[in-house]
XYZ file of C-alpha atoms in Angstrom:
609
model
C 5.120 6.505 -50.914
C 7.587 3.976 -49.071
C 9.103 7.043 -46.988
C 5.449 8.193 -46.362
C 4.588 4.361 -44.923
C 7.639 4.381 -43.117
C 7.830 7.145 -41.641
C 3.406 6.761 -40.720
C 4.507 3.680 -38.671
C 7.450 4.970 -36.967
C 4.598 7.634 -35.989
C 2.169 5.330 -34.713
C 5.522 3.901 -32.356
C 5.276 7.357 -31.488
C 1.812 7.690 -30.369
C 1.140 4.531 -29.163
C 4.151 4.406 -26.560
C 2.942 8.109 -25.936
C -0.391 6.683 -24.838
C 0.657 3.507 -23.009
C 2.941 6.397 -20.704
C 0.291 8.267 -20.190
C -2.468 5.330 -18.666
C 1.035 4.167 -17.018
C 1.187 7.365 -15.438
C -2.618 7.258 -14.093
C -2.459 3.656 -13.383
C 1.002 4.735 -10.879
C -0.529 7.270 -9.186
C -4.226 6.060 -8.332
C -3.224 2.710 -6.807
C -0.630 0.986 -4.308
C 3.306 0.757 -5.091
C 3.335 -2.475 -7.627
C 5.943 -5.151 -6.553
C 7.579 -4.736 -9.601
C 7.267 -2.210 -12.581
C 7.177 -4.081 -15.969
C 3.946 -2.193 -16.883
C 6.410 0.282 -18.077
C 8.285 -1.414 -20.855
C 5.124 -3.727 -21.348
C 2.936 -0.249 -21.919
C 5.987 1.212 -24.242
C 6.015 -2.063 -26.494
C 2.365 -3.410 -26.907
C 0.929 0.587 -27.476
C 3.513 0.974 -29.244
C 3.059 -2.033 -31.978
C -0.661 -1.515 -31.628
C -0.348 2.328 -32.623
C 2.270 1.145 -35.736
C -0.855 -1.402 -36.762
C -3.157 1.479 -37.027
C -0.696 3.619 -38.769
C -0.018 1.198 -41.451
C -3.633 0.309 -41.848
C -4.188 3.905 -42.248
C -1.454 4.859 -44.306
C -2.469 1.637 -47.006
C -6.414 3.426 -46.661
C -4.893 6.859 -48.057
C -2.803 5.043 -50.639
C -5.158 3.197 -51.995
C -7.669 6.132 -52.025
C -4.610 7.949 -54.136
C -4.274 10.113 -51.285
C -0.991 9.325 -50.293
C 2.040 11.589 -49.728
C 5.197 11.291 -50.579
C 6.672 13.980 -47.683
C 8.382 11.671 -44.559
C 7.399 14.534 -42.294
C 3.500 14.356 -43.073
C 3.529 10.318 -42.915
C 4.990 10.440 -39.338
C 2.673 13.166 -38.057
C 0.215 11.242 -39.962
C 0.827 7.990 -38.008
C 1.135 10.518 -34.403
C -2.429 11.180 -35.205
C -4.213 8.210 -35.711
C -2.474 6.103 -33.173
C -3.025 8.718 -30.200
C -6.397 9.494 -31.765
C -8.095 5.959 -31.745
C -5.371 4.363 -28.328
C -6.673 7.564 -26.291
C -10.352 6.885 -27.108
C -10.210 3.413 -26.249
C -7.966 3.830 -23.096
C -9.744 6.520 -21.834
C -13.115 4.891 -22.310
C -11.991 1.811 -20.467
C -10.664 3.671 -17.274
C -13.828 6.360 -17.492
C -16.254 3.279 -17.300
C -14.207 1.367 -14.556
C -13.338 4.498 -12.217
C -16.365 6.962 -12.857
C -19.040 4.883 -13.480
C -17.984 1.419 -12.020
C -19.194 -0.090 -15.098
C -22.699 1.276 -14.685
C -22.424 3.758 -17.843
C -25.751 2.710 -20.157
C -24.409 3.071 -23.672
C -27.379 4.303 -25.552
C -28.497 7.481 -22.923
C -28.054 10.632 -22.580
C -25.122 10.387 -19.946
C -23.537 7.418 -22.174
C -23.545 9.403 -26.149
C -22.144 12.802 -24.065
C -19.229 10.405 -22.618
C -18.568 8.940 -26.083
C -18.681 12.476 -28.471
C -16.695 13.883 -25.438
C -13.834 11.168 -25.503
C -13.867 11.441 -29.335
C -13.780 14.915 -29.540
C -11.109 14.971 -26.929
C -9.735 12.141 -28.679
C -9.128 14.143 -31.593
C -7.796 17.510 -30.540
C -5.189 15.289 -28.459
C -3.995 13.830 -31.618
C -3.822 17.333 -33.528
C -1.831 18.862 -30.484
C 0.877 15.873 -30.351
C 0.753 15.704 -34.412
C 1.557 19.137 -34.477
C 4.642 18.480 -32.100
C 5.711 15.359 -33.712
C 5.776 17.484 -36.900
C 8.157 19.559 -35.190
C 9.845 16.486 -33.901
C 10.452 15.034 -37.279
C 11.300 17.842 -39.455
C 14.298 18.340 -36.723
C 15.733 15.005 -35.791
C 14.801 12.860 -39.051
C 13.888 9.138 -39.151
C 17.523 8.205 -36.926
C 16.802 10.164 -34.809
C 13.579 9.155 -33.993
C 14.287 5.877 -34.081
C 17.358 6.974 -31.304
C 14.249 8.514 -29.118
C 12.578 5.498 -29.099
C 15.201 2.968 -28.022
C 16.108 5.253 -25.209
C 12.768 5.314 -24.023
C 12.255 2.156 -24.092
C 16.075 0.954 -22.181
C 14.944 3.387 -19.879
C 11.288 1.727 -19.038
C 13.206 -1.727 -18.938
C 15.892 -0.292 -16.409
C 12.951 1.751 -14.557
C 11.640 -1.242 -14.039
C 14.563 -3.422 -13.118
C 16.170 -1.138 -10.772
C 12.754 -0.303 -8.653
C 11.136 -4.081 -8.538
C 11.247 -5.334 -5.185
C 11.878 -8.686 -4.186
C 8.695 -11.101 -4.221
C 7.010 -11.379 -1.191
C 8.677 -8.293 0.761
C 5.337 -6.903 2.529
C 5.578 -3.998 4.458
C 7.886 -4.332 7.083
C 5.825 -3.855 9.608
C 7.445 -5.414 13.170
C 5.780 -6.529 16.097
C 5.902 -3.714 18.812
C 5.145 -5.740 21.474
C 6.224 -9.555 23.005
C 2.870 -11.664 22.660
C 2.732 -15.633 24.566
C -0.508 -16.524 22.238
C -1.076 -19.399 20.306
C -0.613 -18.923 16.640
C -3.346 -18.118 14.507
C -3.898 -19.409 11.132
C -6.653 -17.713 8.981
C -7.434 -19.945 5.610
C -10.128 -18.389 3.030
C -10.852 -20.374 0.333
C -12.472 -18.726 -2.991
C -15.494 -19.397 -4.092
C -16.849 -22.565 -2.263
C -20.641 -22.315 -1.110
C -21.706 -23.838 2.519
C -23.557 -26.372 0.746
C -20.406 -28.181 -0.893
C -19.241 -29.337 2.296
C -20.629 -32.674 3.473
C -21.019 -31.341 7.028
C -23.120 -28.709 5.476
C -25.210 -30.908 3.267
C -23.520 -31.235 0.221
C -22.741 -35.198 -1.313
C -21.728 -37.806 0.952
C -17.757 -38.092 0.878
C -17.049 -34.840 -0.735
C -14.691 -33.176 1.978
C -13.893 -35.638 4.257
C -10.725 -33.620 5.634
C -13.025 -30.214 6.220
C -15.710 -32.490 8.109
C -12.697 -33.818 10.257
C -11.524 -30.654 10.690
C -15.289 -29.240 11.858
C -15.458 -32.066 14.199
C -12.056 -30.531 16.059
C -13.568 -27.111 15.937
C -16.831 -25.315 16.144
C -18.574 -25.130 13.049
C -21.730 -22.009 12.252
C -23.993 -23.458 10.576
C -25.188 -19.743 9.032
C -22.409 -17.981 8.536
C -22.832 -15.144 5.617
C -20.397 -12.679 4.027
C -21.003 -9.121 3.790
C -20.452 -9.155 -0.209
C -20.347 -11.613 -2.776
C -17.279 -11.182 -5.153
C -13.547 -11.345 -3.905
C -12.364 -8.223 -3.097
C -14.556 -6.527 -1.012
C -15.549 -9.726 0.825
C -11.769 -10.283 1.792
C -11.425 -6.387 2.564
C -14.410 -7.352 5.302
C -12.609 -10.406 6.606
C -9.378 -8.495 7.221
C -11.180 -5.467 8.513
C -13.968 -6.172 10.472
C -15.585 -3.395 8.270
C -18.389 -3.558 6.016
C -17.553 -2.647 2.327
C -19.099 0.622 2.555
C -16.560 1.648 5.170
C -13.270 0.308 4.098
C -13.793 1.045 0.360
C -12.754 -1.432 -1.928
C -15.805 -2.260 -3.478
C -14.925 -1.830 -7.091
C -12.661 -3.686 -9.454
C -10.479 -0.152 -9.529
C -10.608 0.344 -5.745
C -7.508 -1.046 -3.476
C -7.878 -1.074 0.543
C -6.914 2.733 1.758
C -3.913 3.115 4.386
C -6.665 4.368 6.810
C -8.145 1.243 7.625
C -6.886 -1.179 9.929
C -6.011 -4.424 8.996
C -5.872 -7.937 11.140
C -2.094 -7.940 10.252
C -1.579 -4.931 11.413
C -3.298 -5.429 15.159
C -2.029 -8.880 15.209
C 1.661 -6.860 14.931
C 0.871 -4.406 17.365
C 0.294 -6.702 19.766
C 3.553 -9.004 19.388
C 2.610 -11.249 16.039
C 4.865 -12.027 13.221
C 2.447 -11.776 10.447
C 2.478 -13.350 7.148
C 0.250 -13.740 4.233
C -0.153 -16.244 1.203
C -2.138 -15.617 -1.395
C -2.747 -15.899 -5.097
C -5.673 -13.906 -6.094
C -4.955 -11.005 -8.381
C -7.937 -9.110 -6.408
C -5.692 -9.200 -3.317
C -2.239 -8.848 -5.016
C -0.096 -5.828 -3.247
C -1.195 -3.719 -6.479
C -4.374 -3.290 -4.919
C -2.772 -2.851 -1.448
C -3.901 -6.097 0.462
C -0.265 -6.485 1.683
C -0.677 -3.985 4.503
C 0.271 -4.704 7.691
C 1.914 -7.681 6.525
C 5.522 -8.570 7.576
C 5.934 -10.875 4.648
C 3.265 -11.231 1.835
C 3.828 -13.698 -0.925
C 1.944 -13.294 -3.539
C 1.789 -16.319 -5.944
C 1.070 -14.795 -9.224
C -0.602 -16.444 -12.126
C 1.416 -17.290 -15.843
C -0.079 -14.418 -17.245
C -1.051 -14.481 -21.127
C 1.091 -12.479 -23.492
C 4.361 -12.095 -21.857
C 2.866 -9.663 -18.674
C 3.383 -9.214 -14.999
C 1.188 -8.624 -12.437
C 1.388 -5.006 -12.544
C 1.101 -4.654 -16.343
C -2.467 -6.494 -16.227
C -3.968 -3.305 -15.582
C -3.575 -1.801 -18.617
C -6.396 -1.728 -20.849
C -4.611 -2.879 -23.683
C -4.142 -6.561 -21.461
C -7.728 -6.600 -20.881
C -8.806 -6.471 -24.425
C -5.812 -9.012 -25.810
C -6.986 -11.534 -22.766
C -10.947 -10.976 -23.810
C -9.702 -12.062 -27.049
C -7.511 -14.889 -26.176
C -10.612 -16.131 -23.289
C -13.335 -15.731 -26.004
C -11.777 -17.298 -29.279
C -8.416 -19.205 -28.097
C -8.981 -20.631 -24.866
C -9.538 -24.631 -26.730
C -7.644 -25.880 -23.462
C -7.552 -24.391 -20.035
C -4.495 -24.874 -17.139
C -4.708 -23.587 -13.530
C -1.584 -21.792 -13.776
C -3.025 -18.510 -16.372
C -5.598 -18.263 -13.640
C -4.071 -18.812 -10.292
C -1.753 -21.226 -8.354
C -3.815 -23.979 -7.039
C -3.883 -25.699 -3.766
C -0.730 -27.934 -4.661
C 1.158 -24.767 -5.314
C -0.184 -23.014 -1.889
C 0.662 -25.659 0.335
C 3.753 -26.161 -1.323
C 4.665 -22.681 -0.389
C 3.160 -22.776 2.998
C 4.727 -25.906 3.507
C 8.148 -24.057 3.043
C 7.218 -21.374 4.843
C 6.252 -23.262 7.633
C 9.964 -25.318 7.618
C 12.267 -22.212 7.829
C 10.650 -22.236 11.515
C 9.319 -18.408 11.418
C 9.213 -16.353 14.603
C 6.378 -17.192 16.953
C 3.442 -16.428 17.448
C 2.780 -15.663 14.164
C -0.411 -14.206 12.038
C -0.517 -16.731 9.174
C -3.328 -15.848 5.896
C -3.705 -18.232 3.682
C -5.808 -17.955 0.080
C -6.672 -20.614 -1.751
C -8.339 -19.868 -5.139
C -9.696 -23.504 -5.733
C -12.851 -23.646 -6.740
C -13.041 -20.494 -8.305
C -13.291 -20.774 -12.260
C -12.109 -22.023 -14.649
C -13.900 -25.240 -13.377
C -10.756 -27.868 -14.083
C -11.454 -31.500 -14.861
C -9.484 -33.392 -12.340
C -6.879 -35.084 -13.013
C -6.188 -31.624 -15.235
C -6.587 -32.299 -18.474
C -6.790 -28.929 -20.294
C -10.609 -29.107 -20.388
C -12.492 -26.243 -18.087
C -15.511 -23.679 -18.374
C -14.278 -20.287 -17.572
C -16.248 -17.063 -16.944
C -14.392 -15.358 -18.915
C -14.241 -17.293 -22.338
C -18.150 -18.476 -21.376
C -19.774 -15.784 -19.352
C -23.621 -16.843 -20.769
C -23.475 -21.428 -20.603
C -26.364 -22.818 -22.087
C -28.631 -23.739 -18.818
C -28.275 -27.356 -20.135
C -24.854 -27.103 -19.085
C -25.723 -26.972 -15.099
C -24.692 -30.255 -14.268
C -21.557 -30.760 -16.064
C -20.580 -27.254 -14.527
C -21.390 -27.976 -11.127
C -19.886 -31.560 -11.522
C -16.437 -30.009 -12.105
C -16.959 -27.085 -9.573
C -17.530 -30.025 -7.069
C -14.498 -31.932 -8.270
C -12.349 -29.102 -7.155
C -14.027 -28.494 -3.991
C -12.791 -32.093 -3.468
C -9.338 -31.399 -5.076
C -9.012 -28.224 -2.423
C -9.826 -30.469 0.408
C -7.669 -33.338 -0.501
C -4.777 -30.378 -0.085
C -6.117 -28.664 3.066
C -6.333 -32.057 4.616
C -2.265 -32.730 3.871
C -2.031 -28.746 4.846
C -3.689 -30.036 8.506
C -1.612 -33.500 8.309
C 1.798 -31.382 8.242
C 0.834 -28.806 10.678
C 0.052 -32.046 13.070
C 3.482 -33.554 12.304
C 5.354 -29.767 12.897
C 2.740 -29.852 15.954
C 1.598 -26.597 15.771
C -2.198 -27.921 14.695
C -3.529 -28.658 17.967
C -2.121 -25.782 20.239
C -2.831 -22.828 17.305
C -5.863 -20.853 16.708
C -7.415 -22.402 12.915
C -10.286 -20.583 11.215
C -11.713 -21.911 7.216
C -13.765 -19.747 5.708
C -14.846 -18.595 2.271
C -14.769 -15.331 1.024
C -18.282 -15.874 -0.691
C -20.246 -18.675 -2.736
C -21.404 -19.263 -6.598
C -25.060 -19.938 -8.739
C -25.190 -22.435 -10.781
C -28.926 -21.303 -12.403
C -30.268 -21.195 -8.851
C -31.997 -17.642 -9.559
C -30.984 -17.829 -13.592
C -27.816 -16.952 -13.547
C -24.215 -18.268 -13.128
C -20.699 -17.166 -11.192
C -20.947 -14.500 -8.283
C -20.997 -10.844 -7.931
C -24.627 -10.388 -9.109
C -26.565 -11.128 -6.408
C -27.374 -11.501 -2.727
C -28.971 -14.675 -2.576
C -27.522 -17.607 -0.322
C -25.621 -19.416 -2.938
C -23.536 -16.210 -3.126
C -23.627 -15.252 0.561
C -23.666 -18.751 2.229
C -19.838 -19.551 3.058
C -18.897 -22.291 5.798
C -17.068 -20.948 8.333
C -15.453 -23.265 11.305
C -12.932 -22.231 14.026
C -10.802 -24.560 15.964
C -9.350 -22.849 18.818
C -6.574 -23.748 20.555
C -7.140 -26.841 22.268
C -10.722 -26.253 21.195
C -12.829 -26.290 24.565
C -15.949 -27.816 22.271
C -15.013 -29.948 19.136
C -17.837 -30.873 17.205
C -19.986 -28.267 18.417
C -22.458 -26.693 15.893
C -23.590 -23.091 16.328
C -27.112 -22.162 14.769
C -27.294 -18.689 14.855
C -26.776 -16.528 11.970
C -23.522 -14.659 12.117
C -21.144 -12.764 9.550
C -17.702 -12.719 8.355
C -17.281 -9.406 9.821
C -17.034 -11.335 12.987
C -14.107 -13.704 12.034
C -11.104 -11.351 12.772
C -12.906 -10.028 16.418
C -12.692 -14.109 17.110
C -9.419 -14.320 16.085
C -8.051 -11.818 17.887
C -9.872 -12.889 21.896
C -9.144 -17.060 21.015
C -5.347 -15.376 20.638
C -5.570 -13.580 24.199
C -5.270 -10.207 22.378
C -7.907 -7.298 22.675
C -10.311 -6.769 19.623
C -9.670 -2.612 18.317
C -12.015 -0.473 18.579
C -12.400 0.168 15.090
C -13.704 -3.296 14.332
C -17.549 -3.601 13.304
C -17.812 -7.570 14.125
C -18.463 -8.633 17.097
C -16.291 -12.352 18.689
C -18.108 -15.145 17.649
C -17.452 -16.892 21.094
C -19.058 -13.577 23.193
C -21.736 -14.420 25.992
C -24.694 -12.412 24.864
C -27.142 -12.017 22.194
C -27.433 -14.910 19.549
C -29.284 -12.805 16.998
C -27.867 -9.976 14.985
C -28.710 -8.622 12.266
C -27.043 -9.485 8.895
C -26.257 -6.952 6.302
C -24.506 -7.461 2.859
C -23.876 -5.030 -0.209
C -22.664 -4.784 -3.467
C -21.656 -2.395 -6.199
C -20.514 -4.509 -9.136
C -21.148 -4.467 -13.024
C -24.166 -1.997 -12.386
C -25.733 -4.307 -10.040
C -25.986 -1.896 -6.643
C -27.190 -4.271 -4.431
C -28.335 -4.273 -0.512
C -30.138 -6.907 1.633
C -30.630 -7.424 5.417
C -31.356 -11.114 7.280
C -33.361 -10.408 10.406
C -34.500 -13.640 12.549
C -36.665 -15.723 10.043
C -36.698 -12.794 7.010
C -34.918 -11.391 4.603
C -34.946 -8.234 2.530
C -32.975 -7.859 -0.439
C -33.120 -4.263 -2.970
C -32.018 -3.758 -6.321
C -30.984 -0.679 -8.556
C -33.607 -0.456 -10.698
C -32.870 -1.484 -14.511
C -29.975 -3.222 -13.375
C -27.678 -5.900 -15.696
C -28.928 -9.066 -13.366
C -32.667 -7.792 -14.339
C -33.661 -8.724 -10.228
C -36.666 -6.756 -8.790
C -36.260 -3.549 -6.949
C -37.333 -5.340 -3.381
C -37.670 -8.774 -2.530
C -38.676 -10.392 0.655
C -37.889 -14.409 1.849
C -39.159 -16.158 4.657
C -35.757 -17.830 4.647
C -36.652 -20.284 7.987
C -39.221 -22.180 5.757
C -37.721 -21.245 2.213
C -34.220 -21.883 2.675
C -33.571 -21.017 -1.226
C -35.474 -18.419 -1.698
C -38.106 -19.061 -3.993
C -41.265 -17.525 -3.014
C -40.908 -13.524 -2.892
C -43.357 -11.967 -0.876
C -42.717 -8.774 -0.864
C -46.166 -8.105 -2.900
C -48.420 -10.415 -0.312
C -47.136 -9.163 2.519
C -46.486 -5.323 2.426
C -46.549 -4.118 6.057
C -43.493 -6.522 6.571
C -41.872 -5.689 3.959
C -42.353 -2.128 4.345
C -40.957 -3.039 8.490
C -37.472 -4.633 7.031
C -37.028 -1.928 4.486
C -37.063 0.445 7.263
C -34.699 -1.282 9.436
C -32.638 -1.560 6.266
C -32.622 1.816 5.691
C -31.777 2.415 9.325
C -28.857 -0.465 9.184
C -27.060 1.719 6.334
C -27.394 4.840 8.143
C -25.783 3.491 11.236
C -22.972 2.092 9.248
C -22.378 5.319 6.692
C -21.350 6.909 10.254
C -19.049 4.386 11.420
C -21.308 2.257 14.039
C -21.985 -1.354 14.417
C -24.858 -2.429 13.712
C -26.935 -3.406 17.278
C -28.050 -6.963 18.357
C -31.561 -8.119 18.231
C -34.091 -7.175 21.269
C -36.929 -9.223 22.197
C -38.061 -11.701 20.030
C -36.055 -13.911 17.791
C -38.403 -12.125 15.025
C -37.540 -8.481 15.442
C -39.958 -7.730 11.526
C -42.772 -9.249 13.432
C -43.624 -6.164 15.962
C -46.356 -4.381 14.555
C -46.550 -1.019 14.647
């Protein structure tokens, strides 16, 4: 019986680094090139002990059902079996729901029980094939030499990965083909903060006294939307000038394709040293975000449980982090999230001292105040998304107390950002946008976080530009514009042509001060859509989606600034108007066009037919 054990687990070793090789393996070849490849040895180890667990446990089941054997060579084919059987079920679900479905996959329906008996079944004839061979393995090499297999396979992950990493913060080395004489630009998105946390938008007297400074140097737009409201695909769009449709990363699989071009990459063409700073896993180099980039330093989090950045996609991290967020997460710091603003203007800071070439491209992501919400001063206490994903309502104010308190903690640190820039003098002659990649609810429409919906508190992001040697400080622009437009400004306040491929529009251009704003998401089965024309706006829902929002909705936004009365049912010929210049909006951009300004009236859903 103790050979049978042993030899079960040594089998589950088997099967489990077996497994964690093969989701390596898909995880390598659907996404970007990783800075550095611990996913391999971190795949090898934690399948590995995980497939040994289910071994044992099944090896103590047969024994105490008196079913046990006493043959080595059955145990370990035995433990080959179960560990490949249940790891293969489990990984495979996980990467079938987040790459086929994009988390859309209704358990208990048709489509969902076929996708379960299939991954079982295929589950199981998986583990009979590699038993079979590990049967084979056994009988010929014995328990030493098994164990000899295993070591070698895993000093040869460890020096895989050691001998491919690249150093931190390498980018792409991509050099300027050209000589540019423009001022610097400086591009600074911060996560997560909603217009209405700013005091120059509103929010509490005193909360961001360095961003109102800052506004009253620049030009600030009062309605200023992004075209999506979780991280990725809202950055993708600031970058790219591109709606989400178009450039592609929508999902929490998806990375931005080589085939779109980035801001780093024109800003390079036309002379610019480009360099990025960031800390957000969503825009790490794993999911390709470093392209076009000179240099791209990515600040990564202290990840739970010993992993890296690239070993964070496995689906073995994701459950052992659910775990730890949902039952061991009594005290929260920053640093298992993100780096906070210290930390980025530390680096920037250090950046900006070893005098890099000029005129440079410098992106900047702050993370602050995504969640966790952090007490400040940090004292371990926080409410996290993930470890809280449902507060109690009664919770609102405490939450967006703290979510305010690091608004004010991000500004204290964007203000010393501005103060050093002064003292280096490149603050008054450089081209400075702030802007957030989208907002948060705090119970505003019953729910909480972002990525559900396409109200304002999710789409609503302040957004001011100081130009160089800003022509109009303090000036404050009314009409509604888009984050698609950021990098088209960017690019004519530096002196350099916009590219063609661009869907924004400069924010500065003589012309027509109404266009028509589109967002859209795809995210945890929420397949979202809505269009802002002059006064109105038109927002469409999946039906039976996770957020439970109506199929169409319709806001006079002028007069209901939060969005409170739908009327959609009282006033169908309008709605019916919007819906079609909706439908016309995402046919124009599934080919590749911008979408066209406003004729006529500021009102375009007013013309009757």
């Amino acid at each position: 019986m103790t050979r049978f054990v042993v030899a079960c687990m040594l089998g589950g070793l088997v099967g489990g680094a077996l497994v964690g090789l093969g989701e390596v393996a898909l995880i390598l070849s659907t996404s970007a090139e990783p800075e550095e490849y611990w996913l391999v040895p971190y795949a090898v180890v934690s399948y590995g002990l995980f497939g040994s667990t289910l071994a044992l446990a099944g090896a103590l089941v047969r024994a105490v059902s008196g079913r046990e054997r006493s043959s080595s060579v059955r145990g370990f084919s035995f433990g080959v079996g179960i560990a490949v059987a249940v790891l293969s079920v489990i990984v495979g679900r996980y990467h079938i729901i987040q790459r086929v479905f994009h988390e859309e996959l209704i358990l208990v329906s048709p489509v969902g029980v076929a996708v379960h008996v299939g991954l079982c079944v295929g589950g199981v004839v998986l583990a009979w094939l590699v038993a079979r061979m590990g049967r084979i393995l056994y009988a010929g090499v014995a328990v030493w030499g098994v164990l000899a297999i295993l070591v070698l396979a895993l000093a040869g992950s460890v020096g895989l990965a050691l001998a491919t990493s690249r150093p931190e913060g390498a980018g792409s080395s991509v050099q300027p083909k050209a000589t540019a004489s423009g001022p610097n630009v400086i591009f600074i998105v911060t996560d997560t903060l909603r217009a209405d946390a700013l005091t120059t938008y509103g929010g509490a007297s005193g909360q961001t006294p360095h961003l109102d400074a800052f506004a009253r140097d620049g030009v600030l737009f009062e309605q200023a939307y992004s075209q999506a409201s979780w991280t990725r695909p809202s950055i993708a769009s600031l970058l790219t000038s591109l709606y989400p449709s178009v450039h592609g990363a929508i999902h929490k699989m998806d990375m931005l394709p080589d085939r779109v071009l980035t801001l780093a990459e024109a800003f390079s063409a036309a002379g610019y040293w480009s360099a990025g700073l960031v800390t957000n896993i969503n825009v790490a180099p794993i999911f390709n975000f470093q392209q076009g980039f000179g240099e791209y330093h990515y600040l990564p989090p202290d990840f739970y449980f010993w992993a890296t950045d690239s070993s964070t996609r496995l689906a073995i991290y994701k459950g052992l982090r659910a775990v730890r967020e949902r039952f061991g997460a009594d005290r929260m710091y920053f640093y298992n999230y993100y780096q906070d603003a210290r930390v980025v203007d530390d680096n920037v800071t250090a950046w900006i001292e070893q005098s890099p070439p000029q005129p440079f491209f410098l992106f900047i992501h702050y993370m602050d105040p995504h969640d966790p919400f952090f007490e400040i001063p940090y004292d371990g206490r926080a409410v996290a998304r993930a470890s809280t994903p449902e507060p109690p309502v009664a919770r609102r104010d405490e939450m967006h107390r703290l979510y305010l308190e690091d608004v004010s903690y991000l500004d204290a640190h964007l203000g010393a950002l501005f103060d050093r820039l002064r003292t280096r003098g490149l603050y008054d002659n450089s081209v400075i946008a702030v802007v957030a990649d989208h907002g948060e609810e705090f119970q505003e429409h019953g729910g909480w976080w972002h990525g559900t919906t396409l109200y304002d508190e999710q789409v609503h992001v302040p957004l001011i530009v100081k130009r160089a040697h800003e022509p109009t400080p303090g000036l404050r622009r009314t009409d509604p514009v888009r984050t698609i437009d950021v990098a088209p400004a960017l690019m004519v306040a530096a002196g350099v042509r916009q590219p063609q491929a661009f869907m924004g529009h400069d924010l500065f251009r003589d012309g027509p001060d109404q266009w028509p704003v589109y967002a859209e998401e795809d995210l945890e089965g929420n397949v979202l859509t809505s269009l802002r024309v002059g006064d109105w706006k038109v927002i469409t829902a999946n039906p039976g989606n996770p957020r439970g929002l109506r199929p169409v909705e319709l806001y006079e936004v002028s007069s209901d600034p939060h969005e409170r009365n739908d009327r959609a049912a009282n006033e169908p010929e309008r709605t019916s108007a919007l819906l079609q210049q909706l439908a016309a909006a995402r046919a124009r951009i599934a080919t590749g066009h911008a979408l066209q300004p406003i004729e006529g009236p500021a009102n375009a859903a007013d013309r009757r037919s």
